[in-house]
Amino acid sequence: MDKIRASLLKKSIATKIERRGKILSLSCLALIILVVFLIFYFVASRGLATFFQNHINLWQFLSGIQWNPGTVGSNGQPAVGALPMIVGSFLITIFSAIVATPFAIGTAVFMTEISPRRGAQILRPVTELLVGIPSVVYGFIGLQVVVPFVRNTFGGSGYGILSGTFVLFVMILPTVTSMSADALNAVPRYYREASLALGATRWQTIYKVVLRAAIPGMLTAIVFGMARAFGEALAVQMVIGNATLLPHNLVSPASTLTSILTMGIGNTVMGSLQNNALWSLAMILLLMSLLFNLIIRYIGRKGKLNHER
Amino acid sequence: MADNNTMTTDQRNIMTFDPQAHEIALSTEDLHVFYGNSEAISEGDLQFERYKITALIGPSGSGKSTYLRSLNRMNDRIATVKGKIMYRGLDINSNDIDVYEMRRHIGMVFQRPNPFAKSIYENIAFALRQRGMNKKADLDEIVERSLRQAAMWDQVKDDLNKSALALSGGQQQRLCIARAIAIKPDILLLDEPASALDPVSTSQIEDTLLELKQNYTIIIVTHNMQQASRISDYTAFFNLGKALEYAETGDIFTNPKVDLTNDYISGNFG
């Protein structure tokens, strides 16, 4: 009896190992949190320096259309107007999402509803392969194929929003497709059965029941694709022309936050206005990706409520 | 075990109807169902009389659900169904049949209540709209009639625009029945419609089915033998992909001719 009491009160090896494991995984988590926090701190401290150390007006930064941080603009202030890049980033993000969405939904419907076997065997691996291709490859093909095509078809130099849209469309299509397919697969089978048993055709079932039920998941897919498009730097930089001008049509050279950032960051001195202004661009990017994340979480939570039974 | 099988496979007792005295709503001839290479239904031919409730009973995996789902070709994309399913003199298992139109006449209610994530009203209006019925007055009328037939109009008439997912399980299942009868099918197939429900909801569903019998031919799969004996006119006993006994419900429960049926009913296996 006392032996059992003693053994119950003794610290066993099992509890020790368990505690060690707990500490180990907790410290991994802490490291990641620390890294995220440091990134935010660093970007914010550099990015905000533009406004607090160099005394640039925030509104001027967001709405100015002249970008040449080393020099003084027409209003006597340093020319740090980020509007052209902000507009460029948003335009190619929205356009590529608009172009990619119908293709992605069509492919996803084919993959999951119309030909699930071929979808699983061929289309899905191919789509996943496309996700893994490095962006420099996309950019290079864009430079060699899309830019001349745009130049010959629509005029202009070929560099610009339109070329950027085409390249990003191909880049985000696989992501949006495979996530849409996941969303469609997650629609319970009994929805389809219920609809078919009522004499609805397959198309009516897909269009009226399955797609409707998958809307939150597909919105998430689209926003995810937009986040990727917004953050893509290299491929876009290769085809957009990188002129810090407010785009007045789709085939004139333009620029995005990312393309200006990657082009400029190596040529500036830490702590200078030029450098700080670039960090401010990075801050906008970070805030935007945060926003995209929040939107995805919000949609995800709403979607869950819809499916609860 | 092996002995037992060889002994019982020979023993079958399947009733057939005299076509003069009984109207046959649906029957199968030489029906075989395969999942890949394995045969799920090998001998299951039955006739179903019009405006009667026929219960299919049997242990899990006996093939009764597979058989039922084959009747309106819900197994088309899952299994291979060979043989004839006769409905109004037509073989509805042939390629010439418009499957979607056929399912309008042979409706189905599933084991798990499966309303769409739409309002109560829209759940019933769904199939009607798919058939081009858009007039509000017509839709209203059919929604009310269907809900009344499913004995739930009084409970939900003020909440027609509420989500169907907010209903209780029993109400959801009756909504599914209402949805199925809204398109006025001839035959209603039910796959264990009450197995996920509590006893009170179950008895309400049973009352609804007895009510519906006046206008519909009902074929119901059930695990619950009391349920089969309470509501059905005829009962078929399935085991290992074969219909072994088919008779009037009273006979099969009091005087089964096949030993396995007797064993199953008295709870010796299954």
Coordinates of C-alpha atoms in Angstrom, one line a residue:
Chain A
M1 CA 0.0 0.0 0.0
D2 CA 2.7 2.4 1.0
K3 CA 4.7 1.5 -2.1
I4 CA 1.8 2.6 -4.3
R5 CA 1.6 5.8 -2.3
A6 CA 5.3 6.4 -2.7
S7 CA 5.2 5.7 -6.4
L8 CA 2.3 8.1 -6.9
L9 CA 4.1 10.9 -5.1
K10 CA 7.4 10.3 -6.9
K11 CA 8.3 12.4 -9.9
S12 CA 8.4 9.9 -12.7
I13 CA 10.6 9.9 -15.8
A14 CA 7.4 10.1 -18.0
T15 CA 6.4 13.5 -16.5
K16 CA 9.9 14.8 -16.9
I17 CA 10.0 13.9 -20.5
E18 CA 6.6 15.4 -21.0
R19 CA 7.7 18.6 -19.5
R20 CA 10.8 18.7 -21.6
G21 CA 8.7 18.2 -24.7
K22 CA 6.4 20.9 -23.7
I23 CA 9.3 23.4 -23.1
L24 CA 10.8 22.5 -26.4
S25 CA 7.7 23.1 -28.5
L26 CA 6.8 26.2 -26.5
S27 CA 10.3 27.7 -27.2
C28 CA 9.9 27.0 -31.0
L29 CA 6.6 28.8 -30.9
A30 CA 8.2 31.7 -28.9
L31 CA 11.0 32.0 -31.5
I32 CA 8.5 32.3 -34.3
I33 CA 6.5 34.9 -32.4
L34 CA 9.7 36.8 -31.7
V35 CA 10.7 36.8 -35.3
V36 CA 7.3 38.1 -36.5
F37 CA 7.4 40.7 -33.8
L38 CA 10.9 41.8 -34.7
I39 CA 10.0 42.0 -38.4
F40 CA 7.1 44.3 -37.6
Y41 CA 9.2 46.3 -35.2
F42 CA 12.1 46.7 -37.6
V43 CA 9.9 47.6 -40.6
A44 CA 7.8 50.0 -38.6
S45 CA 10.8 51.8 -37.0
R46 CA 12.5 52.3 -40.3
G47 CA 9.3 53.0 -42.2
L48 CA 8.0 55.5 -39.7
A49 CA 11.3 57.3 -39.6
T50 CA 10.3 58.8 -43.0
F51 CA 7.6 60.7 -41.2
F52 CA 9.1 61.4 -37.8
Q53 CA 12.8 61.9 -38.6
N54 CA 12.5 63.3 -42.1
H55 CA 9.2 65.0 -41.4
I56 CA 7.5 63.9 -44.5
N57 CA 3.8 64.5 -44.4
L58 CA 2.0 61.1 -44.4
W59 CA -0.7 62.4 -46.7
Q60 CA 1.9 63.7 -49.1
F61 CA 3.5 60.3 -49.1
L62 CA 0.3 58.5 -49.9
S63 CA -1.0 61.0 -52.4
G64 CA 2.1 62.4 -54.1
I65 CA 2.8 61.3 -57.6
Q66 CA 6.5 62.2 -57.8
W67 CA 9.0 59.6 -56.6
N68 CA 12.6 60.5 -56.5
P69 CA 13.6 60.5 -52.8
G70 CA 17.0 62.0 -53.4
T71 CA 15.8 65.2 -54.9
V72 CA 13.4 67.9 -54.1
G73 CA 10.1 67.9 -55.9
S74 CA 8.1 70.8 -57.4
N75 CA 6.6 71.7 -54.1
G76 CA 10.0 72.2 -52.4
Q77 CA 9.7 69.0 -50.4
P78 CA 11.6 65.8 -51.1
A79 CA 9.8 63.9 -53.9
V80 CA 8.5 60.9 -52.0
G81 CA 5.0 60.4 -53.5
A82 CA 4.1 56.7 -53.4
L83 CA 0.8 57.0 -55.2
P84 CA 2.0 55.6 -58.5
M85 CA 3.3 52.5 -56.9
I86 CA 0.3 52.0 -54.7
V87 CA -2.0 52.4 -57.7
G88 CA 0.1 50.1 -59.7
S89 CA 0.1 47.4 -57.1
F90 CA -3.6 47.6 -56.6
L91 CA -4.4 47.6 -60.3
I92 CA -2.4 44.5 -61.2
T93 CA -3.7 42.7 -58.1
I94 CA -7.3 43.4 -58.9
F95 CA -7.0 42.8 -62.6
S96 CA -5.1 39.6 -62.3
A97 CA -7.7 38.4 -59.7
I98 CA -10.5 39.3 -62.0
V99 CA -9.0 37.5 -65.0
A100 CA -7.9 34.5 -62.9
T101 CA -11.1 33.9 -61.0
P102 CA -13.4 32.5 -63.8
F103 CA -10.6 30.3 -65.1
A104 CA -9.8 29.0 -61.6
I105 CA -13.5 28.3 -60.8
G106 CA -14.0 26.6 -64.1
T107 CA -10.9 24.4 -63.7
A108 CA -11.8 23.6 -60.1
V109 CA -15.4 22.6 -61.1
F110 CA -14.0 20.3 -63.8
M111 CA -11.5 18.8 -61.4
T112 CA -13.9 18.1 -58.5
E113 CA -17.4 17.7 -60.1
I114 CA -17.1 16.8 -63.7
S115 CA -14.1 14.6 -63.9
P116 CA -12.9 13.9 -60.4
R117 CA -10.7 11.0 -61.5
R118 CA -8.8 12.9 -64.2
G119 CA -8.8 15.8 -61.8
A120 CA -7.1 13.9 -59.1
Q121 CA -4.7 12.0 -61.4
I122 CA -3.6 14.7 -63.8
L123 CA -4.9 18.2 -63.2
R124 CA -4.1 18.4 -59.5
P125 CA -0.5 17.4 -59.8
V126 CA 0.0 19.7 -62.8
T127 CA -1.6 22.6 -60.8
E128 CA 0.6 21.9 -57.9
L129 CA 3.6 21.8 -60.1
L130 CA 2.8 25.3 -61.4
V131 CA 2.7 26.6 -57.9
G132 CA 6.3 25.4 -57.4
I133 CA 7.8 27.1 -60.4
P134 CA 10.2 29.9 -59.3
S135 CA 8.8 33.4 -60.0
V136 CA 11.9 34.3 -62.0
V137 CA 10.9 31.7 -64.6
Y138 CA 7.5 33.3 -64.9
G139 CA 9.1 36.7 -65.2
F140 CA 11.5 35.5 -67.8
I141 CA 8.8 34.0 -69.9
G142 CA 6.8 37.2 -69.4
L143 CA 9.7 39.2 -70.7
Q144 CA 10.3 37.0 -73.7
V145 CA 6.7 36.2 -74.7
V146 CA 4.1 38.4 -73.0
V147 CA 5.9 41.8 -73.4
P148 CA 6.4 41.4 -77.2
F149 CA 2.9 40.0 -77.6
V150 CA 1.4 43.1 -75.8
R151 CA 3.7 45.4 -77.7
N152 CA 2.6 44.0 -81.1
T153 CA -1.1 43.6 -80.2
F154 CA -1.9 46.7 -78.0
G155 CA 1.0 49.0 -78.9
G156 CA 3.2 50.9 -76.5
S157 CA 6.5 49.5 -75.3
G158 CA 4.9 46.3 -74.1
Y159 CA 5.9 47.0 -70.5
G160 CA 3.1 47.9 -68.2
I161 CA 0.1 47.0 -66.1
L162 CA -1.3 44.7 -68.8
S163 CA 1.9 42.6 -69.1
G164 CA 2.1 42.4 -65.3
T165 CA -1.6 41.3 -65.2
F166 CA -0.9 38.5 -67.7
V167 CA 2.1 37.2 -65.8
L168 CA 0.4 37.4 -62.4
F169 CA -2.7 35.8 -63.8
V170 CA -0.7 32.7 -64.7
M171 CA 1.1 32.8 -61.4
I172 CA -1.9 33.0 -59.1
L173 CA -4.1 30.8 -61.2
P174 CA -2.8 27.5 -59.7
T175 CA -3.1 28.8 -56.2
V176 CA -6.7 30.0 -56.7
T177 CA -7.6 26.8 -58.6
S178 CA -6.3 24.3 -56.1
M179 CA -7.8 26.3 -53.1
S180 CA -11.2 26.5 -55.0
A181 CA -11.0 22.8 -55.6
D182 CA -10.5 22.2 -51.9
A183 CA -13.5 24.4 -51.2
L184 CA -15.6 22.5 -53.6
N185 CA -14.4 19.2 -52.2
A186 CA -15.3 20.3 -48.7
V187 CA -19.0 20.7 -49.7
P188 CA -20.7 17.7 -48.1
R189 CA -21.6 14.9 -50.5
Y190 CA -25.2 14.9 -49.1
Y191 CA -25.8 18.3 -50.6
R192 CA -25.2 16.8 -54.1
E193 CA -27.2 13.7 -53.3
A194 CA -30.1 15.8 -52.0
S195 CA -30.2 17.9 -55.1
L196 CA -29.8 15.0 -57.5
A197 CA -32.5 13.0 -55.7
L198 CA -34.9 15.9 -56.4
G199 CA -34.3 15.5 -60.1
A200 CA -32.0 18.4 -60.5
T201 CA -29.4 17.9 -63.3
R202 CA -25.7 17.8 -62.6
W203 CA -25.3 21.3 -63.9
Q204 CA -28.1 22.7 -61.7
T205 CA -26.6 20.8 -58.8
I206 CA -23.2 22.3 -59.4
Y207 CA -24.4 25.8 -60.1
K208 CA -27.2 26.2 -57.6
V209 CA -26.0 24.0 -54.7
V210 CA -22.3 23.1 -54.7
L211 CA -21.0 26.5 -55.9
R212 CA -23.3 28.4 -53.6
A213 CA -22.1 26.3 -50.6
A214 CA -18.5 26.8 -51.6
I215 CA -18.6 30.6 -51.8
P216 CA -16.7 31.4 -48.6
G217 CA -14.0 28.9 -49.5
M218 CA -13.6 30.3 -53.0
L219 CA -13.6 33.9 -51.7
T220 CA -10.7 32.9 -49.5
A221 CA -9.0 31.4 -52.5
I222 CA -9.3 34.6 -54.4
V223 CA -8.1 36.8 -51.6
F224 CA -5.2 34.4 -51.1
G225 CA -4.4 34.8 -54.8
M226 CA -4.6 38.6 -54.5
A227 CA -2.3 38.5 -51.5
R228 CA 0.2 36.6 -53.6
A229 CA -0.2 39.0 -56.5
F230 CA 0.2 42.0 -54.3
G231 CA 3.4 40.6 -52.8
E232 CA 5.0 39.3 -55.9
A233 CA 8.2 41.3 -56.7
L234 CA 10.5 39.7 -59.2
A235 CA 8.3 38.5 -62.0
V236 CA 6.4 41.8 -62.0
Q237 CA 9.5 43.9 -61.9
M238 CA 10.7 42.1 -65.1
V239 CA 7.6 43.1 -67.1
I240 CA 6.1 46.2 -65.7
G241 CA 8.7 48.8 -66.8
N242 CA 9.4 50.3 -63.4
A243 CA 8.6 53.9 -64.3
T244 CA 7.3 55.7 -61.2
L245 CA 4.6 57.4 -63.1
L246 CA 0.9 57.3 -62.4
P247 CA -0.3 54.8 -65.1
H248 CA -2.6 56.5 -67.6
N249 CA -3.2 53.4 -69.6
L250 CA -2.6 49.7 -69.4
V251 CA 0.4 49.6 -71.7
S252 CA 2.5 52.4 -70.4
P253 CA 5.4 51.5 -68.1
A254 CA 4.3 51.6 -64.5
S255 CA 5.6 50.3 -61.2
T256 CA 4.5 48.5 -58.0
L257 CA 5.5 48.8 -54.4
T258 CA 7.5 45.6 -54.6
S259 CA 9.2 46.4 -57.9
I260 CA 10.5 49.7 -56.7
L261 CA 11.5 48.2 -53.4
T262 CA 13.6 45.5 -54.9
M263 CA 15.2 47.8 -57.4
G264 CA 16.0 50.5 -55.0
I265 CA 17.0 48.9 -51.7
G266 CA 20.5 48.0 -52.8
N267 CA 21.3 51.5 -53.9
T268 CA 20.6 53.4 -50.8
V269 CA 22.5 54.1 -47.6
M270 CA 20.9 52.9 -44.3
G271 CA 19.4 55.8 -42.4
S272 CA 19.1 58.2 -45.4
L273 CA 15.8 59.5 -46.6
Q274 CA 16.0 57.4 -49.7
N275 CA 16.4 54.3 -47.6
N276 CA 13.7 55.3 -45.1
A277 CA 11.2 56.0 -47.9
L278 CA 11.7 52.5 -49.2
W279 CA 11.0 51.1 -45.8
S280 CA 7.8 53.1 -45.7
L281 CA 6.8 51.2 -48.9
A282 CA 7.7 48.0 -47.2
M283 CA 5.5 49.0 -44.3
I284 CA 2.5 49.5 -46.6
L285 CA 3.2 46.1 -48.1
L286 CA 3.3 44.5 -44.6
L287 CA 0.1 46.3 -43.6
M288 CA -1.6 45.1 -46.8
S289 CA -0.7 41.5 -46.3
L290 CA -1.9 41.8 -42.7
L291 CA -5.2 43.1 -44.1
F292 CA -5.5 40.2 -46.6
N293 CA -4.8 37.8 -43.8
L294 CA -7.6 39.3 -41.7
I295 CA -10.0 39.2 -44.6
I296 CA -9.2 35.5 -45.1
R297 CA -9.8 34.8 -41.5
Y298 CA -13.0 36.7 -41.4
I299 CA -14.4 34.9 -44.5
G300 CA -13.3 31.6 -43.1
R301 CA -15.1 32.2 -39.8
K302 CA -18.3 33.3 -41.6
G303 CA -18.1 30.2 -43.9
K304 CA -17.9 28.0 -40.9
L305 CA -21.0 29.5 -39.4
N306 CA -22.8 28.8 -42.7
H307 CA -22.0 25.1 -42.6
E308 CA -22.8 24.5 -39.0
R309 CA -25.7 22.2 -38.4
Chain B
M1 CA -19.8 -20.9 -40.5
A2 CA -19.2 -22.3 -44.0
D3 CA -21.7 -25.0 -43.4
N4 CA -24.2 -22.5 -42.2
N5 CA -23.8 -20.5 -45.4
T6 CA -24.2 -23.4 -47.8
M7 CA -27.3 -24.5 -46.0
T8 CA -29.0 -21.1 -46.0
T9 CA -28.1 -19.8 -49.4
D10 CA -30.5 -22.3 -50.9
Q11 CA -33.3 -21.2 -48.7
R12 CA -35.2 -18.3 -50.2
N13 CA -38.9 -17.4 -50.1
I14 CA -39.8 -14.5 -52.3
M15 CA -43.4 -13.5 -52.8
T16 CA -44.6 -12.4 -56.2
F17 CA -47.8 -10.5 -56.9
D18 CA -50.6 -11.6 -59.1
P19 CA -50.7 -8.7 -61.6
Q20 CA -54.5 -9.0 -61.8
A21 CA -55.1 -8.3 -58.2
H22 CA -52.2 -6.0 -57.4
E23 CA -50.8 -3.0 -59.2
I24 CA -47.1 -3.1 -59.4
A25 CA -45.4 0.3 -59.1
L26 CA -41.8 -0.8 -59.4
S27 CA -39.9 -4.1 -59.8
T28 CA -36.5 -5.3 -60.5
E29 CA -35.5 -8.1 -62.8
D30 CA -32.1 -9.9 -62.6
L31 CA -30.5 -6.9 -60.8
H32 CA -26.8 -7.1 -60.0
V33 CA -24.8 -4.3 -58.4
F34 CA -21.0 -4.3 -58.4
Y35 CA -18.6 -2.0 -56.5
G36 CA -15.6 -2.4 -58.7
N37 CA -15.2 -6.2 -58.9
S38 CA -17.1 -7.1 -55.8
E39 CA -20.7 -7.9 -56.2
A40 CA -22.9 -6.1 -53.6
I41 CA -26.3 -7.4 -54.9
S42 CA -26.5 -10.8 -56.5
E43 CA -30.1 -11.9 -56.0
G44 CA -32.5 -9.1 -55.0
D45 CA -35.4 -9.1 -57.3
L46 CA -38.6 -7.8 -55.7
Q47 CA -41.9 -6.3 -56.8
F48 CA -43.3 -3.3 -55.0
E49 CA -47.1 -2.8 -54.9
R50 CA -48.6 0.6 -55.4
Y51 CA -49.7 2.7 -52.5
K52 CA -48.1 0.3 -50.0
I53 CA -45.2 0.7 -47.7
T54 CA -42.5 -1.9 -48.3
A55 CA -39.7 -2.3 -45.7
L56 CA -36.3 -3.6 -46.5
I57 CA -34.6 -5.0 -43.4
G58 CA -31.4 -6.9 -42.8
P59 CA -28.0 -6.6 -41.0
S60 CA -25.4 -4.0 -41.9
G61 CA -23.8 -4.6 -45.2
S62 CA -26.6 -6.8 -46.4
G63 CA -27.1 -4.7 -49.5
K64 CA -30.5 -3.2 -48.7
S65 CA -29.4 0.4 -49.0
T66 CA -27.4 -0.4 -52.1
Y67 CA -30.5 -2.0 -53.6
L68 CA -32.7 1.0 -52.6
R69 CA -30.2 3.5 -54.0
S70 CA -30.1 1.6 -57.3
L71 CA -33.8 2.0 -57.8
N72 CA -33.6 5.7 -58.7
R73 CA -30.0 5.3 -60.0
M74 CA -28.3 7.2 -57.3
N75 CA -25.6 4.6 -57.5
D76 CA -24.9 5.5 -61.2
R77 CA -21.5 7.1 -60.6
I78 CA -20.5 4.9 -57.7
A79 CA -21.4 1.4 -58.7
T80 CA -22.2 -0.7 -61.8
V81 CA -25.8 -1.7 -61.9
K82 CA -26.8 -4.4 -64.2
G83 CA -30.3 -5.8 -64.9
K84 CA -33.7 -4.2 -65.3
I85 CA -35.6 -1.9 -63.1
M86 CA -39.2 -1.8 -64.4
Y87 CA -41.3 1.3 -63.9
R88 CA -44.5 1.8 -65.9
G89 CA -43.4 -0.9 -68.4
L90 CA -40.1 0.8 -69.0
D91 CA -36.6 -0.3 -68.0
I92 CA -35.4 2.8 -66.2
N93 CA -31.9 1.3 -65.9
S94 CA -31.3 1.8 -69.6
N95 CA -29.3 4.5 -71.2
D96 CA -32.3 5.9 -73.0
I97 CA -33.9 7.1 -69.8
D98 CA -33.6 10.7 -68.8
V99 CA -32.3 10.1 -65.3
Y100 CA -33.1 13.6 -64.0
E101 CA -36.7 13.3 -65.2
M102 CA -37.0 9.8 -63.7
R103 CA -35.8 11.0 -60.3
R104 CA -38.7 13.5 -60.4
H105 CA -41.0 10.5 -60.3
I106 CA -39.0 8.3 -57.9
G107 CA -37.8 10.6 -55.1
M108 CA -35.5 9.8 -52.3
V109 CA -35.0 10.8 -48.6
F110 CA -31.6 10.0 -47.0
Q111 CA -30.5 8.7 -43.7
R112 CA -29.0 11.9 -42.5
P113 CA -31.3 14.9 -42.8
N114 CA -29.7 16.9 -45.6
P115 CA -31.4 20.2 -46.1
F116 CA -29.6 22.8 -48.1
A117 CA -28.1 25.8 -46.3
K118 CA -31.1 27.9 -47.5
S119 CA -34.3 29.0 -45.9
I120 CA -37.1 26.5 -45.3
Y121 CA -39.1 28.0 -48.1
E122 CA -36.2 27.9 -50.6
N123 CA -35.4 24.3 -49.7
I124 CA -38.8 23.2 -51.0
A125 CA -38.9 25.7 -53.9
F126 CA -35.4 24.6 -55.1
A127 CA -36.5 21.7 -57.2
L128 CA -39.6 23.6 -58.5
R129 CA -37.5 26.5 -59.6
Q130 CA -35.1 24.2 -61.4
R131 CA -38.2 23.1 -63.4
G132 CA -39.0 26.6 -64.4
M133 CA -41.8 27.3 -61.9
N134 CA -41.3 30.9 -60.8
K135 CA -44.7 32.2 -60.0
K136 CA -44.8 33.2 -56.3
A137 CA -48.4 32.1 -55.9
D138 CA -47.8 28.7 -57.3
L139 CA -44.7 28.2 -55.2
D140 CA -46.4 29.4 -52.0
E141 CA -49.2 27.0 -52.6
I142 CA -46.9 24.0 -53.1
V143 CA -44.7 24.9 -50.2
E144 CA -47.7 25.0 -47.9
R145 CA -49.2 21.8 -49.3
S146 CA -45.9 19.9 -49.0
L147 CA -45.3 21.1 -45.4
R148 CA -48.8 20.2 -44.5
Q149 CA -48.4 16.7 -45.9
A150 CA -45.2 16.3 -44.0
A151 CA -47.1 17.4 -40.8
M152 CA -44.9 20.4 -40.0
W153 CA -46.8 23.4 -41.5
D154 CA -48.2 24.5 -38.1
Q155 CA -44.7 24.5 -36.6
V156 CA -42.9 26.5 -39.3
K157 CA -45.5 28.6 -41.1
D158 CA -44.2 31.7 -39.4
D159 CA -40.5 30.9 -40.0
L160 CA -40.4 30.0 -43.6
N161 CA -37.6 32.4 -44.3
K162 CA -35.4 31.0 -41.4
S163 CA -32.5 28.8 -42.3
A164 CA -33.4 25.2 -42.5
L165 CA -30.3 24.4 -40.6
A166 CA -31.8 26.0 -37.5
L167 CA -34.5 23.3 -37.3
S168 CA -34.2 20.2 -35.1
G169 CA -33.0 16.9 -36.6
G170 CA -36.6 15.6 -36.8
Q171 CA -37.9 18.7 -38.4
Q172 CA -35.0 18.8 -40.8
Q173 CA -35.9 15.2 -41.9
R174 CA -39.5 16.1 -42.3
L175 CA -38.5 19.1 -44.3
C176 CA -36.5 16.7 -46.5
I177 CA -39.7 14.6 -46.9
A178 CA -41.7 17.7 -47.7
R179 CA -39.0 18.7 -50.3
A180 CA -39.2 15.3 -51.9
I181 CA -43.0 15.3 -52.2
A182 CA -43.2 18.9 -53.4
I183 CA -42.4 17.6 -56.9
K184 CA -45.2 15.0 -56.6
P185 CA -43.2 11.9 -57.2
D186 CA -44.9 8.5 -57.7
I187 CA -42.6 6.6 -55.5
L188 CA -40.7 7.7 -52.4
L189 CA -37.5 5.8 -51.4
L190 CA -36.4 6.3 -47.9
D191 CA -33.0 5.2 -46.7
E192 CA -33.2 4.7 -42.9
P193 CA -34.9 8.1 -42.5
A194 CA -35.3 7.8 -38.8
S195 CA -32.1 6.2 -37.7
A196 CA -30.5 9.5 -36.7
L197 CA -33.6 10.7 -34.8
D198 CA -34.9 10.5 -31.3
P199 CA -38.0 8.3 -30.5
V200 CA -40.5 11.2 -30.6
S201 CA -39.3 12.5 -34.0
T202 CA -39.2 8.9 -35.2
S203 CA -42.8 8.3 -34.4
Q204 CA -43.8 11.6 -36.0
I205 CA -42.0 10.5 -39.2
E206 CA -43.8 7.2 -39.1
D207 CA -47.1 8.9 -38.7
T208 CA -46.2 11.1 -41.7
L209 CA -45.4 8.1 -43.8
L210 CA -48.6 6.3 -42.9
E211 CA -50.4 9.4 -44.0
L212 CA -48.4 9.7 -47.2
K213 CA -49.2 6.0 -48.1
Q214 CA -52.6 7.1 -49.5
N215 CA -50.9 8.9 -52.4
Y216 CA -47.4 7.5 -52.6
T217 CA -45.7 4.1 -53.0
I218 CA -43.1 4.0 -50.3
I219 CA -40.1 1.8 -50.0
I220 CA -38.1 2.2 -46.8
V221 CA -34.9 0.7 -45.6
T222 CA -34.8 0.4 -41.8
H223 CA -32.6 -1.1 -39.2
N224 CA -35.4 -1.0 -36.8
M225 CA -37.5 -4.1 -36.9
Q226 CA -40.3 -2.6 -34.7
Q227 CA -40.5 0.2 -37.2
A228 CA -40.8 -2.2 -40.1
S229 CA -43.6 -4.1 -38.3
R230 CA -45.4 -0.9 -37.3
I231 CA -45.6 0.8 -40.6
S232 CA -45.0 -1.5 -43.5
D233 CA -47.4 -3.8 -45.5
Y234 CA -44.6 -5.9 -46.9
T235 CA -41.2 -6.7 -45.7
A236 CA -38.1 -8.0 -47.5
F237 CA -35.2 -9.5 -45.6
F238 CA -31.7 -9.0 -47.1
N239 CA -28.5 -10.8 -46.2
L240 CA -25.1 -10.8 -48.0
G241 CA -26.5 -9.1 -51.1
K242 CA -29.5 -11.3 -51.5
A243 CA -33.1 -10.9 -50.7
L244 CA -33.9 -14.0 -48.8
E245 CA -37.4 -13.6 -47.8
Y246 CA -40.2 -11.3 -49.0
A247 CA -43.7 -11.5 -47.6
E248 CA -46.5 -9.7 -45.9
T249 CA -45.1 -8.0 -42.9
G250 CA -47.4 -9.9 -40.5
D251 CA -46.2 -13.2 -41.9
I252 CA -42.6 -12.4 -41.9
F253 CA -42.5 -11.3 -38.3
T254 CA -44.7 -14.1 -36.9
N255 CA -44.0 -17.0 -39.2
P256 CA -40.8 -16.6 -41.2
K257 CA -40.1 -19.3 -43.7
V258 CA -36.4 -18.9 -43.9
D259 CA -34.2 -19.8 -40.9
L260 CA -31.9 -16.8 -41.3
T261 CA -34.9 -14.5 -41.2
N262 CA -36.0 -16.1 -38.1
D263 CA -32.6 -15.8 -36.6
Y264 CA -32.4 -12.1 -37.5
I265 CA -35.8 -11.2 -36.3
S266 CA -35.3 -13.0 -33.0
G267 CA -32.0 -11.2 -32.5
N268 CA -29.7 -14.1 -32.9
F269 CA -27.4 -12.3 -35.3
G270 CA -27.1 -8.9 -37.0

